[in-house]
Coordinates of C-alpha atoms in Angstrom, one line a residue:
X338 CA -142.4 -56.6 155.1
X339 CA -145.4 -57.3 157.2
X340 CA -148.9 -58.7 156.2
X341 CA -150.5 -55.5 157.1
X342 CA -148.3 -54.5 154.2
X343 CA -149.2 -56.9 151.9
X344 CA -153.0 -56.1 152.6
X345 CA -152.7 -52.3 151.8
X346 CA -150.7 -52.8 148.3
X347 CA -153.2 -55.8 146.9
X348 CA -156.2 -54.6 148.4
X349 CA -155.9 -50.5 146.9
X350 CA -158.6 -50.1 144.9
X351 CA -157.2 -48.6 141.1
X352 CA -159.2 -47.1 138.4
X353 CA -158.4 -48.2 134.9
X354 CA -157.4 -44.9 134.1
X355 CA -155.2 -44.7 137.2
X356 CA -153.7 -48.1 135.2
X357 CA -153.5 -47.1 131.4
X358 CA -151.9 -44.0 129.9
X359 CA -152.9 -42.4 126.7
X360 CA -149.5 -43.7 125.5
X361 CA -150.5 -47.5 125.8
X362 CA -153.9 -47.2 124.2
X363 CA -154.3 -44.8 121.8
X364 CA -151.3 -46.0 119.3
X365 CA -153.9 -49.3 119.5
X366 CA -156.8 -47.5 119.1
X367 CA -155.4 -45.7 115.6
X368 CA -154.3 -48.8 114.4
X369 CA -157.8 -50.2 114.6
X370 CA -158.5 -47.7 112.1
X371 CA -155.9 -48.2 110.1
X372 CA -156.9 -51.5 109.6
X373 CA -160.6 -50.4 108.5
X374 CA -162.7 -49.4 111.4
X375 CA -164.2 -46.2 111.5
X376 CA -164.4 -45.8 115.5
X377 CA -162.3 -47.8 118.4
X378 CA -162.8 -46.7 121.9
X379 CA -162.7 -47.6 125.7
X380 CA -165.1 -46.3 127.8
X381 CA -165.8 -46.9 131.7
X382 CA -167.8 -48.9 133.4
X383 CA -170.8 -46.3 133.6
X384 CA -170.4 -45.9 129.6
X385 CA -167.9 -42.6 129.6
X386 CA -165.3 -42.6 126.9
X387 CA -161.7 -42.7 128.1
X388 CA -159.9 -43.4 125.1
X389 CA -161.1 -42.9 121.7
X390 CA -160.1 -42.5 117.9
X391 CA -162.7 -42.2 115.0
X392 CA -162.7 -41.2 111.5
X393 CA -163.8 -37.8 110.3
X394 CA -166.7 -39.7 108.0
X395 CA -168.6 -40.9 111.3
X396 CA -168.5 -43.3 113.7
X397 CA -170.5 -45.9 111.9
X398 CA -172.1 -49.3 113.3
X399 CA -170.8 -50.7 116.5
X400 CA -169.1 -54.1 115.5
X401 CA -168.1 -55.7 118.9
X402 CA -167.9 -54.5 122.3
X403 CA -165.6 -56.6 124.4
X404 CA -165.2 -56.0 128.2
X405 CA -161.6 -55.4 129.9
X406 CA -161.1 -57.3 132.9
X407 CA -158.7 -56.9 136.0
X408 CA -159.5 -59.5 138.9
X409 CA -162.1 -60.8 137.3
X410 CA -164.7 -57.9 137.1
X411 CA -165.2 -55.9 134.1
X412 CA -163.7 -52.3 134.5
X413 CA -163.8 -50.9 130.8
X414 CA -165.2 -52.0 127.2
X415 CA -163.6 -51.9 123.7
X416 CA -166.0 -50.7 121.2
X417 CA -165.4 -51.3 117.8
X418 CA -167.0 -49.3 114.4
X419 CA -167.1 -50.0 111.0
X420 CA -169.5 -50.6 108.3
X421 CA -171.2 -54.2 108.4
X422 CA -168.9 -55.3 105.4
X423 CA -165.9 -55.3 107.4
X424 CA -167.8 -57.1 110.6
X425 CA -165.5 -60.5 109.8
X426 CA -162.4 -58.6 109.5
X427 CA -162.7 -56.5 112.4
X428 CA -164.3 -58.5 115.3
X429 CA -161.2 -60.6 115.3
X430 CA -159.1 -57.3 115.6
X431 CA -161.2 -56.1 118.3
X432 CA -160.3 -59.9 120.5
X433 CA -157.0 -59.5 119.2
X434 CA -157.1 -55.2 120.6
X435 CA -158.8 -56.8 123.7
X436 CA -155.8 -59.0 124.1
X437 CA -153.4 -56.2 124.1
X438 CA -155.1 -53.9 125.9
X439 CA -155.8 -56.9 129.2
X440 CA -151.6 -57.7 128.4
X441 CA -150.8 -53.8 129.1
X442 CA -153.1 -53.3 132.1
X443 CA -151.5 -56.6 133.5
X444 CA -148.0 -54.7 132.9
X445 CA -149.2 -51.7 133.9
X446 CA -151.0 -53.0 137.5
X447 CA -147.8 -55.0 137.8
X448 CA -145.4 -51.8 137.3
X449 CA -147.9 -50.2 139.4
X450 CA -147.8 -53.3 142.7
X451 CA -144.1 -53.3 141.9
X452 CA -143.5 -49.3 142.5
X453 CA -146.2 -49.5 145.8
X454 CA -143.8 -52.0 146.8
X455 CA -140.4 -50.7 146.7
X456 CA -142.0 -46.9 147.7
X457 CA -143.1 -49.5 151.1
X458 CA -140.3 -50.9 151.4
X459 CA -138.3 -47.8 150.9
X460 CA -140.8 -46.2 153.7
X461 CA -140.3 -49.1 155.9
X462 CA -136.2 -48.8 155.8
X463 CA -136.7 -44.9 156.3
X464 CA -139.1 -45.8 159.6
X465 CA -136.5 -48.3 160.2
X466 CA -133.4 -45.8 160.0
X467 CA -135.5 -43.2 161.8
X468 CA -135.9 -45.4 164.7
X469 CA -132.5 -46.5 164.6
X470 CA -131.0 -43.4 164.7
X471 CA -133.2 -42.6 168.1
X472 CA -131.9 -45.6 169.6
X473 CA -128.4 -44.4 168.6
X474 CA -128.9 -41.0 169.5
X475 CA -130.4 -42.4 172.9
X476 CA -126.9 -44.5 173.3
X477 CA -125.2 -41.6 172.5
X478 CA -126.5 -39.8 175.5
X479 CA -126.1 -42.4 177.5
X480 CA -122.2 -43.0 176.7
X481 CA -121.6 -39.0 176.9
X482 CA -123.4 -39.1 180.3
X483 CA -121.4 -42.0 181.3
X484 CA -117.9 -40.2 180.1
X485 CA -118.8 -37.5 181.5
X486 CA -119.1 -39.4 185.1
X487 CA -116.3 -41.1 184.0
X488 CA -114.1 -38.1 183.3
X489 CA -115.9 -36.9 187.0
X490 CA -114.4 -40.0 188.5
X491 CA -111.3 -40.1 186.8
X492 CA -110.8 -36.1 188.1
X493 CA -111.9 -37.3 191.9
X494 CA -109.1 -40.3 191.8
X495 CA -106.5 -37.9 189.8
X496 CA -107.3 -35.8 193.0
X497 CA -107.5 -38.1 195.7
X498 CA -103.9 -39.5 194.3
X499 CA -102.3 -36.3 194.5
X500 CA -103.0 -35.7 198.0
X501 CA -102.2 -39.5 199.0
X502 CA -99.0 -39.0 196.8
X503 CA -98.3 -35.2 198.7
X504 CA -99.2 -37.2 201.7
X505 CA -96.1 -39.5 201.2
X506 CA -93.8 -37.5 200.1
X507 CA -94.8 -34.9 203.5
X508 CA -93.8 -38.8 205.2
X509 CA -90.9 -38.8 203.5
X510 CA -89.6 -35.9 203.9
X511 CA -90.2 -36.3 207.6
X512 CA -88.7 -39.3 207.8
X513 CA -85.9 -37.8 206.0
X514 CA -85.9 -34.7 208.2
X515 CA -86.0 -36.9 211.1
X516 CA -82.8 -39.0 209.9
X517 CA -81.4 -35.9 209.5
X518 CA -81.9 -34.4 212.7
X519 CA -80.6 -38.0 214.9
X520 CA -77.8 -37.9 212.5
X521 CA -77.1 -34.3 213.8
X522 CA -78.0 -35.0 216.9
X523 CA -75.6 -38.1 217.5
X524 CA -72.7 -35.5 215.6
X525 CA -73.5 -33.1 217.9
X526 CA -73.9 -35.4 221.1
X527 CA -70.0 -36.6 220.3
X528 CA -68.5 -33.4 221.3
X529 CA -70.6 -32.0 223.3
X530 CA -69.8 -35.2 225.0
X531 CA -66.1 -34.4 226.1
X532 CA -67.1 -30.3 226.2
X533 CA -69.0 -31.2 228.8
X534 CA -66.9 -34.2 230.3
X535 CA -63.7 -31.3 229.8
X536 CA -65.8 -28.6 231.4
X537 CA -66.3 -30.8 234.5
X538 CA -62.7 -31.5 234.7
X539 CA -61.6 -28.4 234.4
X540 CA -63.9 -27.4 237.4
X541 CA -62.3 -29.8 239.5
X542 CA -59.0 -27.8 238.4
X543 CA -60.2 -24.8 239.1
X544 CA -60.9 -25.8 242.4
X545 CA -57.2 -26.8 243.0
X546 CA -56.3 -23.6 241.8
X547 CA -58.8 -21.6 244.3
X548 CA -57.5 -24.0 246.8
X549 CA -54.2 -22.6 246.8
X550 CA -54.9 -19.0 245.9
X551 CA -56.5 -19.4 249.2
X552 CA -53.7 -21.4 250.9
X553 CA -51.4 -18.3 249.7
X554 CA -53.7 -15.8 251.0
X555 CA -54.2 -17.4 254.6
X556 CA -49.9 -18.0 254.8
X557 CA -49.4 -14.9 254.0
X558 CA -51.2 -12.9 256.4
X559 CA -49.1 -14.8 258.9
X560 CA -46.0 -13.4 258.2
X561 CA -44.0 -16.6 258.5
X562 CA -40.4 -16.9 257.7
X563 CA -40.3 -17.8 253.7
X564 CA -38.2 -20.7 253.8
X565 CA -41.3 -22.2 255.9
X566 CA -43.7 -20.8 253.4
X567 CA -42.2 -21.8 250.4
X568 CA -41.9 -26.0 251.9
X569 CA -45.6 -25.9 253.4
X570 CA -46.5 -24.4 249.4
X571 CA -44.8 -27.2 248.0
X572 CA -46.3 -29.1 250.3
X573 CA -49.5 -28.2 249.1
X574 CA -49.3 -27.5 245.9
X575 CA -47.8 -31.4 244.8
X576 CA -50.8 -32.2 247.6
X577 CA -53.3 -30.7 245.1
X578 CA -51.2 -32.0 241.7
X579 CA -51.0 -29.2 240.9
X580 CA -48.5 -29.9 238.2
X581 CA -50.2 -32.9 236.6
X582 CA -53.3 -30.1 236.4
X583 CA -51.2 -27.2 234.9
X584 CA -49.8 -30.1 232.0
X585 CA -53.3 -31.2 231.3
X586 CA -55.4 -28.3 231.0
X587 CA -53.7 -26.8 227.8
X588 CA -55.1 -30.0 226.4
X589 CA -58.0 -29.8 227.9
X590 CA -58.8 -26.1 226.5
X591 CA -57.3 -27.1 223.2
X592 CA -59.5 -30.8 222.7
X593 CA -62.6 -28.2 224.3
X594 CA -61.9 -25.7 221.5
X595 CA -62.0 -28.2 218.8
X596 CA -65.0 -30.1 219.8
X597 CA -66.9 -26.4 220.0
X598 CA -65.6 -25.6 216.6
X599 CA -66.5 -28.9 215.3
X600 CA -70.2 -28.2 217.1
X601 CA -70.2 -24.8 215.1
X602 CA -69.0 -26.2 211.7
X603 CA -72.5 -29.2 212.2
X604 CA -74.9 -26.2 212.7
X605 CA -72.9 -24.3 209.7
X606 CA -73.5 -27.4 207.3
X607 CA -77.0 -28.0 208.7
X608 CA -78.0 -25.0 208.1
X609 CA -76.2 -24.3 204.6
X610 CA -78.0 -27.4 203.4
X611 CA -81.4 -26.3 204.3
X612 CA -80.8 -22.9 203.2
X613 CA -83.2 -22.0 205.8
X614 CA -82.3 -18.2 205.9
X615 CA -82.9 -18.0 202.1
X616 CA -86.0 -16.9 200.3
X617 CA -86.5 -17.8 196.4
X618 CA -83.1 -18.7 194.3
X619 CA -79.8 -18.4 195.1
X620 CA -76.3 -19.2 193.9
X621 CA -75.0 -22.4 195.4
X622 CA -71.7 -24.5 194.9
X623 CA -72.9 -28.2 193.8
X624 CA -69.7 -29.5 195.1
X625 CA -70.0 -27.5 198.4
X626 CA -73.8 -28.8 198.7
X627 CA -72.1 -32.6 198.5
X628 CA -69.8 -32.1 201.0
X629 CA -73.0 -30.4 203.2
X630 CA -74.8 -33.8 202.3
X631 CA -71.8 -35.8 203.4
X632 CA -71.3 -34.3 206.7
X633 CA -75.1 -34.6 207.5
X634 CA -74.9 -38.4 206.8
X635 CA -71.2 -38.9 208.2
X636 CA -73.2 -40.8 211.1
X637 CA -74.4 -43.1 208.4
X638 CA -70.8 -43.6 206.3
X639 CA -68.8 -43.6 208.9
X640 CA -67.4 -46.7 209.6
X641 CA -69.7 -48.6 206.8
X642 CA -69.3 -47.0 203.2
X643 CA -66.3 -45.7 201.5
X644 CA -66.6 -42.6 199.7
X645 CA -64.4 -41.8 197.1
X646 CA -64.5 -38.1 195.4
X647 CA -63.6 -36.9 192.2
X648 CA -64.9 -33.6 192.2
X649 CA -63.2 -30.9 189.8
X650 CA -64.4 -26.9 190.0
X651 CA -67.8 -26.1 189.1
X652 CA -69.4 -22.5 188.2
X653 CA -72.3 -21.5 190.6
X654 CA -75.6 -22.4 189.9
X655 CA -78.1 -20.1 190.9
X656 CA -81.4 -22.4 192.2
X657 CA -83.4 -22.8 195.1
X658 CA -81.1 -23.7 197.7
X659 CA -82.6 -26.7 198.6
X660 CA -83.0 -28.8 195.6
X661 CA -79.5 -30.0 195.3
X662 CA -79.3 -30.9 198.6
X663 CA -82.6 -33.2 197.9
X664 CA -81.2 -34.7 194.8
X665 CA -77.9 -35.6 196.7
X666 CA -79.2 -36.9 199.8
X667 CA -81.9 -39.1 198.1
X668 CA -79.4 -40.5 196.0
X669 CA -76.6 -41.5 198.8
X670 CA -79.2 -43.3 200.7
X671 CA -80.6 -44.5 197.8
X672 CA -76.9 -45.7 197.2
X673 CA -76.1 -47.0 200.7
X674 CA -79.5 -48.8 200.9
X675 CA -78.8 -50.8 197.5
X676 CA -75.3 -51.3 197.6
X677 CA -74.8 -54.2 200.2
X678 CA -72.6 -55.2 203.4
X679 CA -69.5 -53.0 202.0
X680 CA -70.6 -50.1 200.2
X681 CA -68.5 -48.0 198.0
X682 CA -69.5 -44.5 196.4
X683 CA -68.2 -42.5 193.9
X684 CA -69.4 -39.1 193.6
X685 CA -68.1 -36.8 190.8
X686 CA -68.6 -34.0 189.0
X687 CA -66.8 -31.6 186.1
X688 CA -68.3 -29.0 183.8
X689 CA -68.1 -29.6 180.2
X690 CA -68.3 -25.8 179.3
X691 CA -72.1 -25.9 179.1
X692 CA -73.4 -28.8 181.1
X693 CA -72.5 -29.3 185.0
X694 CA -72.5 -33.4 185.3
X695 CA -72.4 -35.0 188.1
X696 CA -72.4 -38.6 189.0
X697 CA -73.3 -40.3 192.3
X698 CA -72.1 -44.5 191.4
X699 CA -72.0 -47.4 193.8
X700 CA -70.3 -51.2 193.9
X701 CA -73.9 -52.7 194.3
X702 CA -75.9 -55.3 192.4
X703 CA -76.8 -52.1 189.9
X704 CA -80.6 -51.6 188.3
X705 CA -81.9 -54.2 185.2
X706 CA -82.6 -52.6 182.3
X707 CA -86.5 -53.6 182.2
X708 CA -86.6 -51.6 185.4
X709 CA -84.9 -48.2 184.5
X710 CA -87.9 -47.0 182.8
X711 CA -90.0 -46.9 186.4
X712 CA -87.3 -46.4 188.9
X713 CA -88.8 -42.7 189.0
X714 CA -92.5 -43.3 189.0
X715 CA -93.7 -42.3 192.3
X716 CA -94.4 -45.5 194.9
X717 CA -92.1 -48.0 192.8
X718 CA -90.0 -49.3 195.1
X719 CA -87.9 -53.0 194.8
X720 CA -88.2 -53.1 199.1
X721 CA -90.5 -55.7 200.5
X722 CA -94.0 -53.7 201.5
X723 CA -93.6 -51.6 204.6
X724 CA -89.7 -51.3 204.2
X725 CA -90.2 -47.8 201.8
X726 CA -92.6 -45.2 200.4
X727 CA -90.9 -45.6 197.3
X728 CA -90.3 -41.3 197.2
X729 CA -86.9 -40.9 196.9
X730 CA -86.3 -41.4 193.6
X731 CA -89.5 -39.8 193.0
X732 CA -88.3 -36.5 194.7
X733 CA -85.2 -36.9 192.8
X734 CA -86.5 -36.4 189.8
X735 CA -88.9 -33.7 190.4
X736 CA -86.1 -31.5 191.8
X737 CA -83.8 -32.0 188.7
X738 CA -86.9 -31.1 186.6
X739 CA -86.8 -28.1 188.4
X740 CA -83.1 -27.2 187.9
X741 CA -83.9 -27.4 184.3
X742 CA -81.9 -30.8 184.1
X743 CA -82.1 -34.6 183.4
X744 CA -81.2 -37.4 185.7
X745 CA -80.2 -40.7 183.9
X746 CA -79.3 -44.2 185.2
X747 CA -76.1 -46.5 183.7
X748 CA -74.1 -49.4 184.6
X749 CA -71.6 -48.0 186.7
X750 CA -67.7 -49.2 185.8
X751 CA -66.9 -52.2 187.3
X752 CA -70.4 -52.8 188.4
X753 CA -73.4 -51.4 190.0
X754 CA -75.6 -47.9 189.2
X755 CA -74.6 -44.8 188.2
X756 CA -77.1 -42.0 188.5
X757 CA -75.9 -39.0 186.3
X758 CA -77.1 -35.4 186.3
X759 CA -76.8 -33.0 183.8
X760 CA -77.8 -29.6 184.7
X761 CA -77.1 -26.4 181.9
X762 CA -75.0 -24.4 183.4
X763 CA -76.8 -21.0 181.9
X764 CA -78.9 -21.2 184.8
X765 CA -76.6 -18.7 186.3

């Protein structure tokens, strides 16, 4: 409470009547004449009566007239009336009604100070709480504009996240694509080798044989005698080994043959596995889209990593084409990446009547538990920086999500991690 307070709750100027009720003076007053006097009454400083009780028989002769003071200046006078006789017994009355009328205005200006006081105070904690709550409602505003920016930013990294994260996985998926295609390329390059290198020979054996089409041609328009003929043929045709050519070109057709169907069967994988002619879902064979994903990486297994099937038969699944392709080609790389100098993988699947499971293990150090739960957060990666974009898995997991199925990591027997998928085989 301030001084300026203080000030306006001592310094308010009250009237008397503003002070006393009828309640405080007028049981006094009829008691005065009670005891004997004929009038009592309090009248104001200008001589108006405020208070007053008198007897029907008159007011009689004014006894004593005492003043009632409040800080230290007169502001009313008790008048006292009786008949002369009873001037000694009532002019101690009157001090004594003087005496409890100054002991009620005290109470009364007290009550009075005490009420201005709490209704200030009570004013002061309302300004108080008014201005408070404009302070609060002005931090209000200011945190609701500052979520709201916040939510703005939060929306603009969300964003900017998404496209560096669709960025990576476009990188990924060109990398992978680009594995892919030197993988095929290399498969291809193999026999196309000895095609070619077979082609070339068989030219040359062509040749021989034109060579002595013609030699028959020129001898024979000669008309010499046959016995002649038949040793300068012999001649020629052992000149042009011809029978080392006639035992080597079955081979040569035959090893040509397999190369081109070997060629064919590449393309025939490459292109089941990117389902590239297909449009919107169709109805693959999981274990047929593993043995697609294990031709396209034979370039990679061969010679390093032993595969070991156990696949039993499977219903169709009826998907986009793709995904299972994805989800199997992550997860070998993922497998021959993790699983040392002498891989192993297990791939397996069976069909439970409901649920298609299939399980892709390897022989490596396998994944510690604290790690499972982010191994499929996008960018988590256990590579030293620069060696991954930390996708795969990633990928993985969005493409099971959209077969409708859960992918799940466990110790695999005898050591290392077995990735399991469950798809529902209703799909179909």
């Amino acid at each position: 409470m301030s001084a300026e307070t203080l000030h306006f709750v001592v310094g308010e100027e009250k009237k008397v009547r503003e002070l006393l009720l009828d309640a405080d003076v007028l049981p006094l007053l009829k008691g005065a004449l009670a005891a004997g006097a004929s009038c009592a009454r309090v009248t104001g400083d200008d001589g108006e009566e405020l208070w007053g009780a008198c007897s029907p028989a008159g007011r009689g002769e004014l006894l004593r007239s005492l003043p009632l003071m409040l800080e230290g200046e007169p502001v009313a006078h008790l008048e006292l009336f009786g008949a002369p006789e009873m001037r000694e017994r009532l002019e101690p009355l009157a001090s004594l009604l003087i005496v409890a009328l100054d002991t009620v205005l005290r109470n009364s200006l007290k009550r009075v100070l005490t009420t201005e006081i709490h209704t200030s105070v009570v004013n002061s904690s309302h300004e108080e709480l008014v201005a408070m709550n404009a302070e609060l409602a002005r931090s209000e505003a200011r945190y609701r504009e500052l979520a709201e920016n916040l939510e703005l930013r939060v929306k603009e990294r969300t964003a900017e996240l998404r496209r560096a994260q669709a960025h990576l996985l476009q990188q990924e998926k060109m990398a992978a694509v680009g594995q892919l295609a030197a993988g095929v390329a290399h498969e291809i390059n193999n026999p196309l080798g000895f095609i070619t290198s077979n082609l070339h020979t068989l030219q040359k054996y062509v040749a021989r044989f034109c060579a002595m089409l013609q030699f028959y041609r020129e001898h024979l328009e000669l008309e010499q005698p046959r016995e002649r003929l038949v040793t300068e043929a012999e001649t020629k045709w052992r000149e042009l080994k011809l029978p080392h050519v006639m035992a080597d070109v079955g081979d040569l057709m035959a090893q040509s043959l397999a190369g081109a169907e070997r060629v064919s069967r590449i393309v025939a994988d490459l292109k089941g596995f990117s389902h590239v002619d297909e449009s919107g879902e169709s109805v693959v064979d999981l274990n047929q889209e593993l043995e697609r994903t294990l031709t396209l990486l034979s370039h990679q297994l061969a010679g390093r990593a032993e595969i070991v099937k156990e696949l039993q038969p499977l219903p169709e699944v009826k998907c986009q084409g793709q995904l299972p392709g994805q989800i199997f080609l992550n997860l070998i790389q993922n497998a021959l990446t993790h699983a040392g100098a002498s891989p192993r993988i297990t791939l397996s699947s069976c069909f439970d009547g409901e649920r298609i499971r299939i399980s892709i293990a390897d022989n490596g150090p396998g994944i510690p538990a604290a790690l499972r739960g982010q191994i499929f957060d996008p960018f988590f990666t256990t590579l030293p920086v620069g060696s991954g974009t930390g996708m795969g898995l990633a990928v993985v997991w969005e493409a099971v999500l959209k077969l409708q199925g859960t992918v799940a990591v466990a110790d695999a027997p005898g050591g290392g991690a077995d990735f399991i998928i469950t798809i529902p085989a209703g799909r179909n």
